Amino acid sequence: MGFFKEKPKTEREKVAERREEVLAQGRKFKYPMQYAKHKLIINTILVAIAAIILMVVAGWFMLYKIQDTGDMIYRVTQVIPVPVAEVAGEKVRYSDYLMIYRSNLETSEQQGGQLGTGDDADIVREGYKQAAMLAAVTYTYALKLGKEMGITVTNEEVDRAFDEHRKVGGIERSEESFLKILSDNFGMSKSEYRRMLYLNLMKVKVAQAVDKTATETATEVERLLSEKNGDFLEVAAELGERVQYEETGALIDNMNVDGGRSTKAMTLEAGQISEKFLSNNGDGYYYVKLNEKTDSQVNYASIKITFTEFDLMILKLYEDDMVKEYIELGADGVVSY
């Protein structure tokens, strides 16, 4: 018998005690569930990480080992800016390389039929890959120099170039019909073609800006034209290989695809000489002298000063090992600069 009699529990204490017993029983189920949930979250994260790693490895293998050029991998490179090469520290977009390669291949197959399989077809494809790599490297270096020199290409300039191409040959095509031509003959969408226009416009601007030799030659041409009473043949003979002289020798269609010379000649009067102007493809300057014209034909002589400095800069980059390609292209079909 104890000395102290246990004090009876109040109803509140009994309820609290009972509540604690119930909670204790509940914890037996709660904590295992929390552990299972926590484990499930960790496993899900691990699976997701493994899947991402697997996708990255598979993508890397398809891009840099197999060199897949199909639609799916091309779309991936348009979304994820992975590089295919590096030029003077600037990354070359894999998407630009594939865009150029696929377009050139599509054009070739439209004109000559599907390449098919076999060693000969592989050599042709390899040649197109080499050409696409060189073009992508060239455009990327132009973008790099353009950024450094403060040279820009605006959306309005791309719009104008797009409209000019749409009207090539004097035919007023609708945008819809022009886009069909792009798709059928070049395998390109509007956004892809605009990208090509942007790259080419930047290259043209940079090539023009860096070619001090062409500027000096143009000054020399203008001096000699003044001294020799506008005799293109004599000027060309004196300057030799620094310029290229051409004449139509007869009337030709005023919409002739000749770098813009026919169009320019139509704005002149007989015997008149144009000012210096940029060729349509941006590879140099032209001077044109009109001999005769009708409403739809022209006869002219021309002097061309070709841009060379930028091409020489690209060649030197290769010689100095400043171009690093991330894919291994075969020796067959190599396109040299």
Coordinates of C-alpha atoms in Angstrom, one line a residue:
M1 CA 0.0 0.0 0.0
G2 CA 1.5 3.3 -1.0
F3 CA 1.8 6.3 1.1
F4 CA 0.3 8.6 -1.5
K5 CA -2.9 7.9 -3.2
E6 CA -2.9 8.5 -7.0
K7 CA -5.0 11.5 -7.8
P8 CA -7.9 10.6 -10.1
K9 CA -7.5 11.9 -13.7
T10 CA -9.7 14.6 -14.9
E11 CA -11.8 14.2 -18.0
R12 CA -9.6 16.6 -19.9
E13 CA -6.5 14.6 -19.0
K14 CA -8.2 11.4 -20.0
V15 CA -9.1 12.9 -23.4
A16 CA -5.5 14.2 -23.9
E17 CA -4.1 10.9 -23.1
R18 CA -6.4 9.1 -25.5
R19 CA -5.6 11.6 -28.2
E20 CA -1.9 10.9 -27.7
E21 CA -2.5 7.2 -28.0
V22 CA -4.4 7.6 -31.3
L23 CA -1.6 9.9 -32.7
A24 CA 1.0 7.4 -31.7
Q25 CA -0.8 4.7 -33.6
G26 CA -1.1 7.0 -36.6
R27 CA 2.6 7.8 -36.7
K28 CA 3.3 4.1 -37.3
F29 CA 1.7 4.6 -40.7
K30 CA 2.6 8.2 -41.4
Y31 CA 6.4 7.9 -41.2
P32 CA 6.7 4.9 -43.6
M33 CA 4.5 6.8 -46.1
Q34 CA 6.6 9.9 -45.8
Y35 CA 9.7 7.8 -46.4
A36 CA 8.2 6.0 -49.4
K37 CA 7.1 9.4 -50.9
H38 CA 10.6 10.8 -50.3
K39 CA 12.2 7.8 -52.0
L40 CA 9.8 8.1 -54.9
I41 CA 10.7 11.7 -55.5
I42 CA 14.4 10.9 -55.4
N43 CA 14.0 8.0 -57.8
T44 CA 12.0 10.2 -60.2
I45 CA 14.7 12.8 -60.2
L46 CA 17.4 10.1 -60.8
V47 CA 15.4 8.7 -63.7
A48 CA 14.9 12.1 -65.2
I49 CA 18.7 12.9 -64.9
A50 CA 19.5 9.5 -66.4
A51 CA 17.1 10.2 -69.3
I52 CA 18.6 13.7 -69.9
I53 CA 22.1 12.2 -69.9
L54 CA 21.1 9.5 -72.3
M55 CA 19.5 12.1 -74.6
V56 CA 22.6 14.2 -74.5
V57 CA 24.9 11.3 -75.2
A58 CA 22.6 10.1 -78.0
G59 CA 22.4 13.6 -79.5
W60 CA 26.2 14.0 -79.3
F61 CA 26.6 10.6 -81.0
M62 CA 24.2 11.4 -83.8
L63 CA 25.7 14.9 -84.4
Y64 CA 29.4 14.3 -84.0
K65 CA 29.9 10.6 -84.8
I66 CA 27.1 9.5 -87.1
Q67 CA 26.7 13.1 -88.5
D68 CA 23.0 12.7 -89.0
T69 CA 21.6 15.3 -91.4
G70 CA 18.0 14.3 -91.2
D71 CA 15.0 16.5 -90.4
M72 CA 14.8 15.6 -86.7
I73 CA 18.4 16.3 -85.8
Y74 CA 18.3 19.5 -87.9
R75 CA 15.3 20.8 -86.0
V76 CA 17.1 20.0 -82.7
T77 CA 20.1 22.1 -83.8
Q78 CA 17.7 25.0 -84.6
V79 CA 16.4 25.0 -81.1
I80 CA 19.7 24.1 -79.3
P81 CA 22.6 26.2 -80.6
V82 CA 25.2 23.4 -80.6
P83 CA 28.5 24.2 -82.5
V84 CA 29.9 22.3 -85.5
A85 CA 33.2 24.2 -85.6
E86 CA 35.1 27.2 -84.2
V87 CA 36.7 30.0 -86.1
A88 CA 39.0 32.4 -84.3
G89 CA 37.3 31.6 -81.0
E90 CA 33.8 32.0 -82.5
K91 CA 31.4 29.1 -82.5
V92 CA 30.0 28.0 -85.8
R93 CA 26.3 27.0 -85.6
Y94 CA 25.6 23.4 -86.5
S95 CA 22.2 24.6 -87.8
D96 CA 23.9 26.9 -90.3
Y97 CA 26.1 24.1 -91.5
L98 CA 23.1 21.7 -91.9
M99 CA 21.0 24.4 -93.6
I100 CA 23.6 25.1 -96.2
Y101 CA 24.4 21.4 -96.8
R102 CA 20.7 20.3 -97.0
S103 CA 19.9 23.2 -99.4
N104 CA 22.8 22.5 -101.7
L105 CA 22.0 18.8 -101.7
E106 CA 18.3 19.4 -102.4
T107 CA 19.2 21.7 -105.3
S108 CA 21.6 19.1 -106.8
E109 CA 19.0 16.3 -106.5
Q110 CA 16.3 18.4 -108.0
Q111 CA 18.5 19.0 -111.0
G112 CA 20.2 15.6 -111.4
G113 CA 18.0 13.2 -109.5
Q114 CA 18.5 11.4 -106.2
L115 CA 22.0 10.5 -105.4
G116 CA 21.1 7.1 -103.9
T117 CA 23.8 4.9 -102.3
G118 CA 27.3 3.8 -103.2
D119 CA 30.8 5.2 -103.1
D120 CA 30.3 7.8 -105.8
A121 CA 27.2 9.2 -104.1
D122 CA 29.1 9.3 -100.8
I123 CA 31.9 11.3 -102.4
V124 CA 29.4 13.8 -103.8
R125 CA 27.8 14.2 -100.4
E126 CA 31.2 14.6 -98.8
G127 CA 31.9 17.4 -101.3
Y128 CA 28.7 19.2 -100.3
K129 CA 29.6 18.8 -96.6
Q130 CA 33.0 20.3 -97.1
A131 CA 31.5 23.2 -99.1
A132 CA 28.8 23.7 -96.4
M133 CA 31.5 23.7 -93.6
L134 CA 33.5 26.3 -95.5
A135 CA 30.5 28.5 -96.1
A136 CA 29.4 28.2 -92.4
V137 CA 32.9 29.1 -91.2
T138 CA 33.0 32.1 -93.6
Y139 CA 29.7 33.4 -92.5
T140 CA 30.5 33.0 -88.9
Y141 CA 33.8 34.9 -89.3
A142 CA 31.9 37.7 -91.1
L143 CA 29.5 37.9 -88.2
K144 CA 32.4 38.1 -85.8
L145 CA 34.1 40.9 -87.7
G146 CA 30.8 42.7 -88.2
K147 CA 30.3 42.7 -84.5
E148 CA 33.8 44.1 -83.9
M149 CA 33.4 46.7 -86.6
G150 CA 29.9 47.8 -85.7
I151 CA 28.4 46.5 -89.0
T152 CA 24.8 45.5 -88.8
V153 CA 22.1 44.1 -91.1
T154 CA 18.6 45.2 -90.2
N155 CA 15.3 43.3 -90.7
E156 CA 14.4 46.0 -93.3
E157 CA 17.5 45.2 -95.4
V158 CA 16.6 41.5 -95.2
D159 CA 13.0 42.3 -96.3
R160 CA 14.3 44.3 -99.3
A161 CA 16.6 41.5 -100.3
F162 CA 13.8 39.0 -100.0
D163 CA 11.5 41.1 -102.2
E164 CA 14.3 41.6 -104.8
H165 CA 14.9 37.9 -105.0
R166 CA 11.1 37.4 -105.3
K167 CA 11.2 39.6 -108.4
V168 CA 14.3 38.2 -110.1
G169 CA 14.0 38.1 -113.9
G170 CA 11.4 40.9 -113.9
I171 CA 8.6 38.5 -112.8
E172 CA 6.3 39.7 -110.1
R173 CA 5.8 36.6 -108.0
S174 CA 3.5 36.4 -105.0
E175 CA 5.1 35.5 -101.8
E176 CA 3.2 32.2 -101.7
S177 CA 4.5 31.1 -105.1
F178 CA 8.0 32.2 -104.2
L179 CA 8.0 30.2 -101.0
K180 CA 6.9 27.2 -103.1
I181 CA 9.9 27.7 -105.3
L182 CA 12.1 27.9 -102.3
S183 CA 10.7 24.7 -100.9
D184 CA 10.6 22.7 -104.1
N185 CA 14.0 23.7 -105.4
F186 CA 16.1 24.5 -102.3
G187 CA 14.2 22.7 -99.5
M188 CA 14.1 26.0 -97.5
S189 CA 11.4 27.7 -95.5
K190 CA 10.9 31.4 -95.4
S191 CA 12.8 31.7 -92.0
E192 CA 15.7 29.6 -93.4
Y193 CA 15.9 31.7 -96.5
R194 CA 15.9 34.9 -94.5
R195 CA 18.7 33.5 -92.4
M196 CA 20.7 32.9 -95.6
L197 CA 20.0 36.4 -96.8
Y198 CA 21.1 37.8 -93.4
L199 CA 24.3 35.8 -93.4
N200 CA 25.1 36.8 -97.0
L201 CA 24.4 40.5 -96.5
M202 CA 26.7 40.5 -93.5
K203 CA 29.4 38.8 -95.4
V204 CA 29.0 41.3 -98.3
K205 CA 29.2 44.3 -95.9
V206 CA 32.3 42.9 -94.2
A207 CA 34.0 42.0 -97.4
Q208 CA 33.4 45.5 -98.7
A209 CA 34.6 47.2 -95.5
V210 CA 37.9 45.2 -95.2
D211 CA 38.9 45.4 -98.8
K212 CA 41.0 48.5 -98.9
T213 CA 42.7 47.2 -102.1
A214 CA 39.4 47.3 -104.0
T215 CA 38.7 50.8 -102.8
E216 CA 42.2 52.0 -104.0
T217 CA 41.7 50.2 -107.3
A218 CA 38.3 51.9 -107.8
T219 CA 40.0 55.3 -107.3
E220 CA 42.6 54.3 -109.9
V221 CA 39.9 53.2 -112.3
E222 CA 38.1 56.6 -112.0
R223 CA 41.3 58.5 -112.5
L224 CA 42.2 56.5 -115.7
L225 CA 38.6 56.8 -117.1
S226 CA 39.0 60.5 -116.8
E227 CA 42.4 60.5 -118.4
K228 CA 41.5 58.1 -121.3
N229 CA 38.1 59.7 -122.1
G230 CA 36.1 56.7 -120.8
D231 CA 37.9 54.0 -122.8
F232 CA 37.2 50.9 -120.8
L233 CA 39.5 48.7 -122.8
E234 CA 42.5 51.0 -122.3
V235 CA 41.8 51.3 -118.6
A236 CA 41.5 47.5 -118.2
A237 CA 44.7 47.0 -120.2
E238 CA 46.7 49.3 -117.9
L239 CA 45.4 47.8 -114.7
G240 CA 45.8 44.2 -115.9
E241 CA 44.7 41.5 -113.4
R242 CA 43.5 44.1 -110.9
V243 CA 40.2 44.3 -112.9
Q244 CA 38.1 42.2 -115.3
Y245 CA 36.8 43.7 -118.5
E246 CA 33.7 42.5 -120.4
E247 CA 31.5 43.6 -123.1
T248 CA 28.3 42.2 -124.5
G249 CA 29.2 42.8 -128.1
A250 CA 25.6 42.9 -129.1
L251 CA 22.2 43.7 -127.7
I252 CA 21.0 41.4 -124.9
D253 CA 17.9 41.3 -122.7
N254 CA 17.7 44.0 -120.2
M255 CA 16.7 41.5 -117.5
N256 CA 19.8 39.4 -118.1
V257 CA 21.2 37.9 -114.9
D258 CA 24.6 39.6 -114.9
G259 CA 25.2 41.0 -111.4
G260 CA 23.0 44.0 -112.1
R261 CA 24.9 45.4 -115.1
S262 CA 22.0 45.3 -117.6
T263 CA 19.7 47.0 -115.1
K264 CA 22.2 49.7 -114.5
A265 CA 22.9 50.1 -118.2
M266 CA 19.2 50.7 -118.9
T267 CA 19.4 53.9 -116.7
L268 CA 22.2 55.3 -118.8
E269 CA 22.4 57.1 -122.2
A270 CA 24.7 56.0 -125.0
G271 CA 28.3 56.7 -124.1
Q272 CA 27.5 57.4 -120.5
I273 CA 29.5 55.7 -117.7
S274 CA 27.9 54.7 -114.4
E275 CA 29.2 55.4 -111.0
K276 CA 30.8 52.6 -109.0
F277 CA 28.1 50.2 -107.8
L278 CA 28.1 46.9 -105.9
S279 CA 27.4 43.7 -107.8
N280 CA 24.1 42.0 -107.0
N281 CA 25.9 39.1 -105.2
G282 CA 28.2 41.5 -103.4
D283 CA 31.5 40.1 -104.7
G284 CA 32.9 43.3 -106.1
Y285 CA 32.3 46.7 -107.7
Y286 CA 31.2 47.4 -111.3
Y287 CA 31.5 50.2 -113.7
V288 CA 29.2 50.1 -116.8
K289 CA 29.4 52.0 -120.0
L290 CA 26.3 51.9 -122.3
N291 CA 26.9 51.4 -126.0
E292 CA 23.3 51.3 -127.1
K293 CA 19.9 50.2 -125.9
T294 CA 16.3 49.6 -127.0
D295 CA 13.2 49.4 -124.8
S296 CA 14.1 45.9 -123.7
Q297 CA 17.7 45.3 -124.7
V298 CA 21.2 46.7 -123.9
N299 CA 24.7 46.6 -125.2
Y300 CA 27.4 47.6 -122.7
A301 CA 31.0 47.3 -121.6
S302 CA 31.9 46.8 -117.9
I303 CA 34.9 46.8 -115.6
K304 CA 34.8 44.7 -112.4
I305 CA 36.9 45.0 -109.3
T306 CA 36.6 41.8 -107.3
F307 CA 36.8 41.7 -103.5
T308 CA 39.7 39.5 -102.5
E309 CA 40.8 40.6 -99.0
F310 CA 38.1 38.8 -97.0
D311 CA 38.8 35.5 -98.9
L312 CA 42.5 35.8 -98.1
M313 CA 41.6 36.4 -94.5
I314 CA 39.7 33.1 -94.4
L315 CA 42.5 31.3 -96.1
K316 CA 45.0 32.6 -93.6
L317 CA 42.7 31.4 -90.7
Y318 CA 42.9 27.9 -92.1
E319 CA 46.7 28.1 -92.6
D320 CA 47.2 29.4 -89.0
D321 CA 45.0 26.6 -87.6
M322 CA 42.5 29.1 -86.4
V323 CA 39.6 26.9 -87.6
K324 CA 38.7 23.8 -85.6
E325 CA 36.1 21.5 -86.9
Y326 CA 34.2 19.3 -84.4
I327 CA 33.2 16.7 -87.0
E328 CA 35.5 14.7 -89.1
L329 CA 34.9 15.1 -92.8
G330 CA 36.5 12.7 -95.3
A331 CA 39.3 13.7 -97.6
D332 CA 37.2 12.8 -100.7
G333 CA 35.4 15.7 -102.3
V334 CA 37.4 18.3 -100.3
V335 CA 36.6 21.8 -101.4
S336 CA 39.7 24.0 -101.1
Y337 CA 39.5 27.8 -100.8

